[in-house]
Tab-separated table of C-alpha atoms and ligand atoms in Angstrom:
chain	number	residue	atom	x	y	z
W	126	GLY	CA	11.906	-11.796	9.385
W	127	ASP	CA	10.092	-10.067	12.235
W	128	VAL	CA	7.714	-8.120	9.978
W	129	ALA	CA	4.225	-9.005	8.716
W	130	VAL	CA	2.940	-7.293	5.573
W	131	LEU	CA	-0.743	-6.851	4.765
W	132	VAL	CA	-1.631	-6.611	1.077
W	133	PRO	CA	-5.140	-5.329	0.387
W	134	ALA	CA	-5.894	-6.689	-3.098
W	135	ALA	CA	-9.680	-6.838	-3.081
W	136	GLY	CA	-10.425	-3.615	-4.961
W	137	LEU	CA	-12.210	-3.505	-8.296
W	138	GLY	CA	-9.880	-0.914	-9.798
W	139	LEU	CA	-12.607	0.751	-11.852
W	140	ARG	CA	-10.342	3.706	-12.699
W	141	LEU	CA	-8.113	1.311	-14.622
W	142	GLY	CA	-10.997	0.561	-16.991
W	143	PRO	CA	-12.869	-2.741	-17.478
W	144	GLY	CA	-11.111	-6.078	-16.875
W	145	GLY	CA	-11.704	-7.534	-13.405
W	146	PRO	CA	-10.061	-6.905	-10.009
W	147	LYS	CA	-7.071	-4.583	-10.373
W	148	ALA	CA	-4.655	-6.788	-8.432
W	149	LEU	CA	-5.186	-9.532	-11.014
W	150	ARG	CA	-4.569	-7.353	-14.092
W	151	LEU	CA	-1.532	-8.406	-16.070
W	152	LEU	CA	1.741	-6.515	-16.198
W	153	GLY	CA	4.410	-8.162	-18.331
W	154	GLY	CA	2.290	-11.329	-18.398
W	155	GLU	CA	1.842	-11.625	-14.628
W	156	PRO	CA	-0.839	-10.239	-12.273
W	157	LEU	CA	0.054	-7.062	-10.363
W	158	LEU	CA	-0.399	-9.026	-7.121
W	159	VAL	CA	2.271	-11.547	-8.143
W	160	HIS	CA	4.746	-8.738	-8.830
W	161	ALA	CA	3.954	-7.091	-5.494
W	162	VAL	CA	4.181	-10.276	-3.401
W	163	ARG	CA	7.394	-11.429	-5.085
W	164	ARG	CA	9.121	-8.150	-4.175
W	165	LEU	CA	7.800	-8.237	-0.604
W	166	ALA	CA	9.098	-11.778	-0.160
W	167	LEU	CA	12.565	-10.626	-1.315
W	168	ALA	CA	12.795	-8.218	1.638
W	169	PRO	CA	14.727	-10.033	4.414
W	170	SER	CA	12.603	-8.415	7.160
W	171	VAL	CA	9.385	-9.929	5.883
W	172	GLY	CA	8.342	-13.121	7.693
W	173	CYS	CA	4.612	-13.140	6.990
W	174	ILE	CA	2.436	-11.904	4.113
W	175	VAL	CA	-1.354	-11.663	4.418
W	176	VAL	CA	-3.324	-10.915	1.247
W	177	ALA	CA	-6.937	-9.693	1.268
W	178	ALA	CA	-8.441	-11.127	-1.923
W	179	PRO	CA	-11.763	-10.495	-3.655
W	180	VAL	CA	-14.358	-12.551	-1.711
W	181	ASP	CA	-15.042	-14.873	-4.640
W	182	GLY	CA	-11.325	-15.188	-5.420
W	183	VAL	CA	-9.729	-16.492	-2.235
W	184	SER	CA	-8.854	-19.971	-3.502
W	185	SER	CA	-7.719	-18.753	-6.932
W	186	VAL	CA	-5.441	-16.168	-5.270
W	187	GLN	CA	-4.051	-18.926	-3.029
W	188	ASP	CA	-3.249	-21.001	-6.123
W	189	LEU	CA	-1.763	-17.987	-7.888
W	190	LEU	CA	0.593	-17.082	-5.033
W	191	ALA	CA	1.583	-20.566	-3.828
W	192	PRO	CA	4.522	-20.746	-6.287
W	193	VAL	CA	5.577	-17.150	-5.487
W	194	ALA	CA	5.837	-17.050	-1.678
W	195	PRO	CA	4.185	-18.490	1.455
W	196	VAL	CA	1.116	-16.297	2.055
W	197	LEU	CA	-2.084	-16.275	4.062
W	198	VAL	CA	-5.130	-15.285	1.990
W	199	VAL	CA	-8.267	-13.850	3.593
W	200	PRO	CA	-11.444	-12.475	2.023
W	201	GLY	CA	-11.350	-8.686	1.612
W	202	GLY	CA	-14.022	-6.176	2.550
W	203	ALA	CA	-16.144	-3.497	0.901
W	204	THR	CA	-13.454	-0.840	1.399
W	205	ARG	CA	-9.673	-0.837	1.514
W	206	GLN	CA	-9.910	-0.090	5.232
W	207	ALA	CA	-12.086	-3.150	5.823
W	208	SER	CA	-9.748	-5.322	3.762
W	209	VAL	CA	-6.779	-4.145	5.874
W	210	ALA	CA	-8.701	-4.854	9.098
W	211	PHE	CA	-9.507	-8.419	7.987
W	212	ALA	CA	-5.876	-9.045	7.010
W	213	LEU	CA	-4.608	-7.579	10.299
W	214	ALA	CA	-6.829	-9.960	12.260
W	215	ALA	CA	-5.074	-12.904	10.570
W	216	VAL	CA	-1.492	-11.917	11.520
W	217	PRO	CA	0.102	-14.463	13.887
W	218	ALA	CA	0.768	-13.127	17.417
W	219	GLU	CA	4.567	-13.180	17.157
W	220	PHE	CA	4.740	-10.307	14.647
W	221	ASP	CA	5.099	-6.971	16.391
W	222	ILE	CA	5.778	-4.855	13.281
W	223	VAL	CA	3.087	-4.678	10.597
W	224	LEU	CA	3.404	-3.025	7.195
W	225	VAL	CA	0.432	-2.230	4.979
W	226	HIS	CA	1.076	-2.317	1.236
W	227	ASP	CA	-1.073	-1.921	-1.886
W	228	ALA	CA	-1.099	-4.631	-4.525
W	229	ALA	CA	-1.420	-1.718	-6.953
W	230	ARG	CA	2.158	-0.621	-6.091
W	231	ALA	CA	3.364	-3.745	-7.838
W	232	LEU	CA	6.952	-2.651	-8.563
W	233	THR	CA	7.837	-1.437	-5.053
W	234	PRO	CA	11.473	-2.461	-4.473
W	235	PRO	CA	12.385	-4.692	-1.493
W	236	GLU	CA	14.788	-1.917	-0.394
W	237	LEU	CA	11.862	0.413	0.330
W	238	VAL	CA	10.208	-2.318	2.399
W	239	GLU	CA	13.449	-2.637	4.372
W	240	ASP	CA	13.712	1.141	4.885
W	241	VAL	CA	10.196	1.348	6.323
W	242	ALA	CA	10.688	-1.739	8.511
W	243	ALA	CA	14.018	-0.382	9.801
W	244	ALA	CA	12.417	2.924	10.794
W	245	VAL	CA	9.720	1.126	12.801
W	246	ARG	CA	12.310	-1.153	14.380
W	247	GLY	CA	14.342	1.951	15.215
W	248	GLY	CA	11.535	3.309	17.379
W	249	HIS	CA	9.038	5.104	15.127
W	250	ALA	CA	5.538	3.736	15.759
W	251	ALA	CA	4.180	4.875	12.376
W	252	VAL	CA	6.244	5.329	9.206
W	253	ILE	CA	5.312	6.337	5.650
W	254	PRO	CA	7.392	6.626	2.453
W	255	VAL	CA	6.934	10.001	0.728
W	256	LEU	CA	8.041	11.845	-2.394
W	257	PRO	CA	8.073	15.580	-3.101
W	258	VAL	CA	5.077	16.860	-5.080
W	259	VAL	CA	6.084	17.978	-8.591
W	260	ASP	CA	2.901	19.752	-9.675
W	261	THR	CA	1.650	23.012	-8.237
W	262	ILE	CA	-1.379	22.109	-6.108
W	263	LYS	CA	-4.425	24.363	-5.816
W	264	GLN	CA	-7.533	24.090	-3.729
W	265	VAL	CA	-10.565	24.561	-6.019
W	266	SER	CA	-14.237	25.193	-5.166
W	267	ASP	CA	-17.136	23.035	-6.408
W	268	SER	CA	-17.748	25.619	-9.149
W	269	GLY	CA	-14.163	25.348	-10.410
W	270	ILE	CA	-12.806	28.573	-8.924
W	271	VAL	CA	-9.359	28.572	-7.334
W	272	VAL	CA	-9.630	29.043	-3.574
W	273	ALA	CA	-5.957	28.884	-2.673
W	274	THR	CA	-2.522	27.825	-3.844
W	275	VAL	CA	-1.007	25.439	-1.326
W	276	ASP	CA	2.695	25.853	-0.509
W	277	ARG	CA	4.193	22.952	-2.408
W	278	SER	CA	7.413	22.833	-0.394
W	279	SER	CA	5.564	21.404	2.593
W	280	LEU	CA	3.577	18.825	0.594
W	281	ARG	CA	4.494	15.180	0.032
W	282	ALA	CA	2.885	12.404	-2.002
W	283	VAL	CA	2.410	9.322	0.181
W	284	GLN	CA	3.204	5.757	-0.861
W	285	THR	CA	3.110	2.309	0.677
W	286	PRO	CA	4.295	0.185	2.424
W	287	GLN	CA	3.330	2.113	5.548
W	288	GLY	CA	4.820	0.621	8.704
W	289	PHE	CA	3.464	0.407	12.235
W	290	ARG	CA	4.024	-0.980	15.664
W	291	ARG	CA	1.286	-3.614	15.626
W	292	SER	CA	-0.484	-2.170	18.698
W	293	VAL	CA	-0.711	1.234	16.998
W	294	LEU	CA	-2.254	-0.159	13.812
W	295	GLU	CA	-4.723	-2.243	15.856
W	296	LYS	CA	-5.731	0.759	17.946
W	297	ALA	CA	-6.052	2.940	14.840
W	298	HIS	CA	-8.386	0.437	13.191
W	299	ALA	CA	-10.384	-0.186	16.355
W	300	SER	CA	-10.923	3.569	16.823
W	301	ALA	CA	-11.737	4.466	13.211
W	302	THR	CA	-15.257	5.781	12.783
W	303	ASP	CA	-14.938	7.209	9.268
W	304	GLU	CA	-13.293	5.945	6.106
W	305	HIS	CA	-9.598	6.624	5.466
W	306	THR	CA	-7.618	6.166	2.248
W	307	ASP	CA	-4.448	5.305	4.132
W	308	ASP	CA	-3.538	3.732	7.425
W	309	ALA	CA	-1.264	6.527	8.590
W	310	GLY	CA	-4.284	8.844	8.444
W	311	MET	CA	-5.971	6.644	11.019
W	312	ALA	CA	-2.834	6.698	13.203
W	313	GLU	CA	-2.785	10.516	13.000
W	314	ARG	CA	-6.400	10.539	14.124
W	315	ILE	CA	-5.480	8.741	17.351
W	316	GLY	CA	-2.626	11.180	17.997
W	317	GLU	CA	0.335	9.097	16.805
W	318	THR	CA	3.373	10.881	15.371
W	319	VAL	CA	3.931	9.696	11.807
W	320	HIS	CA	7.550	9.599	10.630
W	321	THR	CA	8.530	9.862	6.941
W	322	VAL	CA	11.247	8.121	4.933
W	323	PRO	CA	12.159	8.807	1.276
W	324	GLY	CA	9.859	6.945	-1.119
W	325	SER	CA	10.682	5.410	-4.514
W	326	GLU	CA	9.568	6.286	-8.056
W	327	MET	CA	9.247	2.512	-8.578
W	328	ALA	CA	6.516	2.389	-5.912
W	329	LEU	CA	4.053	4.249	-8.138
W	330	LYS	CA	0.426	3.292	-7.684
W	331	ILE	CA	-1.039	1.711	-10.784
W	332	THR	CA	-4.442	3.382	-10.926
W	333	ARG	CA	-5.194	4.637	-14.446
W	334	PRO	CA	-4.467	3.046	-17.840
W	335	LEU	CA	-1.387	5.271	-18.376
W	336	ASP	CA	0.087	4.011	-15.083
W	337	LEU	CA	-0.002	0.456	-16.450
W	338	GLU	CA	1.909	1.619	-19.557
W	339	ILE	CA	4.501	3.368	-17.369
W	340	ALA	CA	4.856	0.294	-15.158
W	341	ALA	CA	5.395	-1.885	-18.242
W	342	LEU	CA	8.252	0.410	-19.320
W	343	LEU	CA	9.791	0.333	-15.826
W	344	LEU	CA	9.525	-3.467	-15.737
W	345	ARG	CA	11.514	-3.768	-18.987
W	346	GLN	CA	14.386	-1.651	-17.646
D	253	C5P	O1	-8.618	1.625	-5.402
D	253	C5P	P1	-7.284	1.918	-4.824
D	253	C5P	O2	-6.198	2.001	-5.862
D	253	C5P	O3	-7.255	3.056	-3.865
D	253	C5P	O4	-6.932	0.635	-3.939
D	253	C5P	C1	-5.739	0.552	-3.205
D	253	C5P	C2	-5.519	-0.892	-2.793
D	253	C5P	O5	-6.545	-1.297	-1.897
D	253	C5P	C3	-5.555	-1.853	-3.992
D	253	C5P	O6	-4.474	-2.776	-3.857
D	253	C5P	C4	-6.916	-2.515	-3.856
D	253	C5P	O7	-6.955	-3.837	-4.355
D	253	C5P	C5	-7.137	-2.508	-2.342
D	253	C5P	N1	-8.567	-2.557	-1.971
D	253	C5P	C6	-9.044	-3.617	-1.191
D	253	C5P	N2	-10.381	-3.705	-0.869
D	253	C5P	C7	-11.248	-2.767	-1.308
D	253	C5P	C8	-10.782	-1.665	-2.090
D	253	C5P	C9	-9.423	-1.585	-2.398
D	253	C5P	O8	-8.282	-4.498	-0.805
D	253	C5P	N3	-12.532	-2.907	-1.012
Protein backbone atom coordinates (compact mmCIF):
# COMPACT_ATOMS: atom_id res chain seq x y z
CA GLY A 1 0.00 0.00 0.00
CA ASP A 2 1.05 3.58 -0.71
CA VAL A 3 -0.76 5.05 2.30
CA ALA A 4 0.48 5.73 5.85
CA VAL A 5 -2.07 6.01 8.65
CA LEU A 6 -1.47 7.91 11.88
CA VAL A 7 -3.41 6.71 14.92
CA PRO A 8 -3.42 9.14 17.84
CA ALA A 9 -4.13 6.89 20.84
CA ALA A 10 -2.58 8.86 23.68
CA GLY A 11 -5.72 10.49 25.07
CA LEU A 12 -7.03 9.87 28.57
CA GLY A 13 -10.66 9.59 27.49
CA LEU A 14 -12.01 11.17 30.66
CA ARG A 15 -15.51 11.50 29.16
CA LEU A 16 -15.70 7.71 29.04
CA GLY A 17 -15.41 7.59 32.83
CA PRO A 18 -12.57 6.15 34.95
CA GLY A 19 -10.46 3.25 33.65
CA GLY A 20 -7.19 4.33 32.01
CA PRO A 21 -6.34 5.55 28.49
CA LYS A 22 -9.37 5.31 26.20
CA ALA A 23 -7.56 3.48 23.40
CA LEU A 24 -6.83 0.63 25.81
CA ARG A 25 -10.41 0.22 27.09
CA LEU A 26 -11.92 -3.14 26.23
CA LEU A 27 -14.60 -3.71 23.64
CA GLY A 28 -15.63 -7.34 23.23
CA GLY A 29 -12.55 -8.35 25.24
CA GLU A 30 -10.02 -6.42 23.16
CA PRO A 31 -8.68 -2.85 23.46
CA LEU A 32 -10.24 -0.24 21.16
CA LEU A 33 -6.79 0.31 19.63
CA VAL A 34 -6.54 -3.35 18.60
CA HIS A 35 -9.91 -3.16 16.86
CA ALA A 36 -8.92 0.05 15.07
CA VAL A 37 -5.48 -1.17 13.93
CA ARG A 38 -6.82 -4.54 12.76
CA ARG A 39 -9.34 -2.81 10.48
CA LEU A 40 -6.74 -0.37 9.15
CA ALA A 41 -4.40 -3.23 8.32
CA LEU A 42 -7.20 -4.93 6.34
CA ALA A 43 -7.36 -1.95 3.95
CA PRO A 44 -5.18 -2.84 0.91
CA SER A 45 -4.00 0.78 0.52
CA VAL A 46 -2.41 0.88 3.94
CA GLY A 47 1.35 0.20 3.93
CA CYS A 48 2.37 1.87 7.19
CA ILE A 49 0.65 2.45 10.54
CA VAL A 50 2.08 4.83 13.15
CA VAL A 51 0.47 4.82 16.60
CA ALA A 52 0.95 7.62 19.14
CA ALA A 53 0.74 5.88 22.52
CA PRO A 54 0.55 7.25 26.06
CA VAL A 55 4.14 8.25 26.99
CA ASP A 56 4.42 5.59 29.69
CA GLY A 57 2.80 2.97 27.45
CA VAL A 58 4.97 2.81 24.34
CA SER A 59 6.45 -0.64 24.94
CA SER A 60 3.18 -2.15 26.17
CA VAL A 61 1.38 -0.82 23.07
CA GLN A 62 4.15 -2.32 20.91
CA ASP A 63 3.59 -5.70 22.57
CA LEU A 64 -0.17 -5.36 22.24
CA LEU A 65 -0.09 -4.61 18.51
CA ALA A 66 2.76 -6.89 17.41
CA PRO A 67 0.38 -9.84 16.83
CA VAL A 68 -2.18 -7.60 15.08
CA ALA A 69 -0.18 -5.76 12.39
CA PRO A 70 3.28 -4.27 11.76
CA VAL A 71 3.18 -0.82 13.40
CA LEU A 72 5.51 1.94 14.49
CA VAL A 73 4.76 3.23 18.00
CA VAL A 74 5.81 6.71 19.13
CA PRO A 75 5.11 8.58 22.36
CA GLY A 76 2.08 10.87 22.10
CA GLY A 77 1.79 14.49 23.18
CA ALA A 78 -0.31 16.62 25.52
CA THR A 79 -2.98 17.19 22.86
CA ARG A 80 -4.34 15.19 19.95
CA GLN A 81 -2.67 17.68 17.62
CA ALA A 82 0.72 17.11 19.23
CA SER A 83 0.24 13.34 19.09
CA VAL A 84 -0.53 13.57 15.35
CA ALA A 85 2.55 15.76 14.77
CA PHE A 86 4.82 13.24 16.53
CA ALA A 87 3.35 10.35 14.53
CA LEU A 88 3.68 12.29 11.26
CA ALA A 89 7.37 12.88 11.93
CA ALA A 90 7.89 9.10 12.08
CA VAL A 91 6.36 8.29 8.66
CA PRO A 92 8.97 6.89 6.23
CA ALA A 93 9.76 9.19 3.27
CA GLU A 94 8.21 6.96 0.60
CA PHE A 95 4.62 7.54 1.76
CA ASP A 96 3.04 10.46 -0.05
CA ILE A 97 -0.53 9.96 1.20
CA VAL A 98 -1.17 10.20 4.95
CA LEU A 99 -4.44 9.44 6.72
CA VAL A 100 -5.16 10.48 10.30
CA HIS A 101 -7.47 8.20 12.26
CA ASP A 102 -8.73 8.08 15.86
CA ALA A 103 -8.25 4.95 17.93
CA ALA A 104 -11.64 5.87 19.40
CA ARG A 105 -13.30 5.09 16.02
CA ALA A 106 -12.47 1.45 16.64
CA LEU A 107 -15.04 -0.13 14.29
CA THR A 108 -14.26 1.96 11.19
CA PRO A 109 -14.55 -0.42 8.22
CA PRO A 110 -11.57 -0.92 5.86
CA GLU A 111 -13.87 0.18 3.01
CA LEU A 112 -14.05 3.71 4.44
CA VAL A 113 -10.26 3.81 4.67
CA GLU A 114 -10.12 2.81 1.00
CA ASP A 115 -12.69 5.47 0.00
CA VAL A 116 -10.69 8.24 1.67
CA ALA A 117 -7.38 6.99 0.26
CA ALA A 118 -8.89 6.74 -3.24
CA ALA A 119 -10.13 10.33 -3.09
CA VAL A 120 -6.66 11.60 -2.16
CA ARG A 121 -5.07 9.44 -4.85
CA GLY A 122 -7.63 10.84 -7.30
CA GLY A 123 -6.32 14.37 -6.77
CA HIS A 124 -7.97 15.81 -3.65
CA ALA A 125 -5.29 17.11 -1.28
CA ALA A 126 -7.54 16.92 1.81
CA VAL A 127 -10.46 14.52 2.27
CA ILE A 128 -12.87 13.93 5.16
CA PRO A 129 -15.69 11.39 5.65
CA VAL A 130 -18.96 13.04 6.71
CA LEU A 131 -22.51 12.12 7.69
CA PRO A 132 -25.65 14.26 7.67
CA VAL A 133 -26.58 15.76 11.05
CA VAL A 134 -29.78 14.21 12.45
CA ASP A 135 -30.49 16.60 15.32
CA THR A 136 -31.57 20.19 14.92
CA ILE A 137 -28.56 22.30 15.91
CA LYS A 138 -28.89 25.62 17.73
CA GLN A 139 -26.32 28.18 18.73
CA VAL A 140 -26.83 29.00 22.43
CA SER A 141 -25.42 31.85 24.55
CA ASP A 142 -23.46 31.36 27.79
CA SER A 143 -26.68 32.06 29.72
CA GLY A 144 -28.55 29.29 27.89
CA ILE A 145 -30.57 31.47 25.52
CA VAL A 146 -30.96 30.38 21.90
CA VAL A 147 -29.06 32.73 19.59
CA ALA A 148 -29.82 31.07 16.28
CA THR A 149 -31.01 27.90 14.60
CA VAL A 150 -28.40 26.73 12.11
CA ASP A 151 -29.64 25.40 8.76
CA ARG A 152 -29.17 21.68 9.23
CA SER A 153 -29.15 20.86 5.52
CA SER A 154 -25.70 22.40 5.13
CA LEU A 155 -24.21 20.74 8.23
CA ARG A 156 -22.22 17.51 8.36
CA ALA A 157 -20.75 15.50 11.23
CA VAL A 158 -17.07 14.78 10.53
CA GLN A 159 -15.36 11.43 11.05
CA THR A 160 -11.94 9.93 10.54
CA PRO A 161 -9.84 8.73 8.77
CA GLN A 162 -9.10 12.11 7.23
CA GLY A 163 -6.77 11.88 4.24
CA PHE A 164 -4.09 14.24 2.98
CA ARG A 165 -1.34 14.71 0.49
CA ARG A 166 1.60 14.41 2.89
CA SER A 167 2.96 17.89 2.04
CA VAL A 168 -0.40 19.45 2.90
CA LEU A 169 -0.62 17.76 6.30
CA GLU A 170 3.00 18.73 7.07
CA LYS A 171 2.38 22.34 6.10
CA ALA A 172 -0.86 22.43 8.10
CA HIS A 173 0.90 21.19 11.23
CA ALA A 174 3.92 23.44 10.74
CA SER A 175 1.65 26.50 10.38
CA ALA A 176 -0.76 25.74 13.23
CA THR A 177 -0.63 28.33 15.98
CA ASP A 178 -3.80 27.35 17.86
CA GLU A 179 -5.30 24.03 18.84
CA HIS A 180 -7.56 22.15 16.41
CA THR A 181 -9.81 19.15 17.08
CA ASP A 182 -9.30 17.79 13.59
CA ASP A 183 -6.62 17.88 10.95
CA ALA A 184 -8.85 19.11 8.15
CA GLY A 185 -9.49 22.24 10.22
CA MET A 186 -5.78 22.97 10.08
CA ALA A 187 -5.75 22.39 6.30
CA GLU A 188 -8.67 24.83 5.93
CA ARG A 189 -6.68 27.37 7.90
CA ILE A 190 -3.88 27.28 5.33
CA GLY A 191 -6.37 27.69 2.47
CA GLU A 192 -6.65 24.08 1.29
CA THR A 193 -9.91 22.90 -0.27
CA VAL A 194 -11.29 20.02 1.78
CA HIS A 195 -13.26 17.39 -0.16
CA THR A 196 -15.92 15.19 1.48
CA VAL A 197 -16.82 11.53 0.97
CA PRO A 198 -19.75 9.67 2.58
CA GLY A 199 -18.89 8.47 6.09
CA SER A 200 -20.02 5.29 7.88
CA GLU A 201 -22.26 4.71 10.91
CA MET A 202 -19.68 2.09 11.95
CA ALA A 203 -17.04 4.83 12.27
CA LEU A 204 -18.74 6.31 15.34
CA LYS A 205 -16.41 7.87 17.88
CA ILE A 206 -16.47 6.05 21.19
CA THR A 207 -16.49 8.96 23.63
CA ARG A 208 -19.12 8.45 26.33
CA PRO A 209 -20.17 5.28 28.19
CA LEU A 210 -23.26 4.84 25.96
CA ASP A 211 -21.02 4.83 22.87
CA LEU A 212 -19.18 1.80 24.26
CA GLU A 213 -22.52 -0.01 24.71
CA ILE A 214 -23.52 0.85 21.13
CA ALA A 215 -20.15 -0.30 19.80
CA ALA A 216 -20.53 -3.61 21.67
CA LEU A 217 -23.89 -4.16 19.95
CA LEU A 218 -22.43 -3.30 16.53
CA LEU A 219 -19.50 -5.67 17.14
CA ARG A 220 -21.89 -8.58 17.80
CA GLN A 221 -23.75 -8.05 14.52
O1 LIG B 1 -10.48 12.81 23.37
P1 LIG B 1 -10.87 12.57 21.96
O2 LIG B 1 -11.93 11.52 21.81
O3 LIG B 1 -11.16 13.80 21.17
O4 LIG B 1 -9.56 11.96 21.27
C1 LIG B 1 -9.53 11.62 19.91
C2 LIG B 1 -8.32 10.74 19.65
O5 LIG B 1 -7.13 11.47 19.89
C3 LIG B 1 -8.29 9.51 20.58
O6 LIG B 1 -7.95 8.37 19.79
C4 LIG B 1 -7.22 9.87 21.59
O7 LIG B 1 -6.52 8.76 22.10
C5 LIG B 1 -6.28 10.76 20.77
N1 LIG B 1 -5.49 11.69 21.60
C6 LIG B 1 -4.09 11.63 21.58
N2 LIG B 1 -3.34 12.46 22.38
C7 LIG B 1 -3.95 13.34 23.20
C8 LIG B 1 -5.37 13.44 23.23
C9 LIG B 1 -6.12 12.60 22.40
O8 LIG B 1 -3.52 10.81 20.87
N3 LIG B 1 -3.19 14.09 23.99
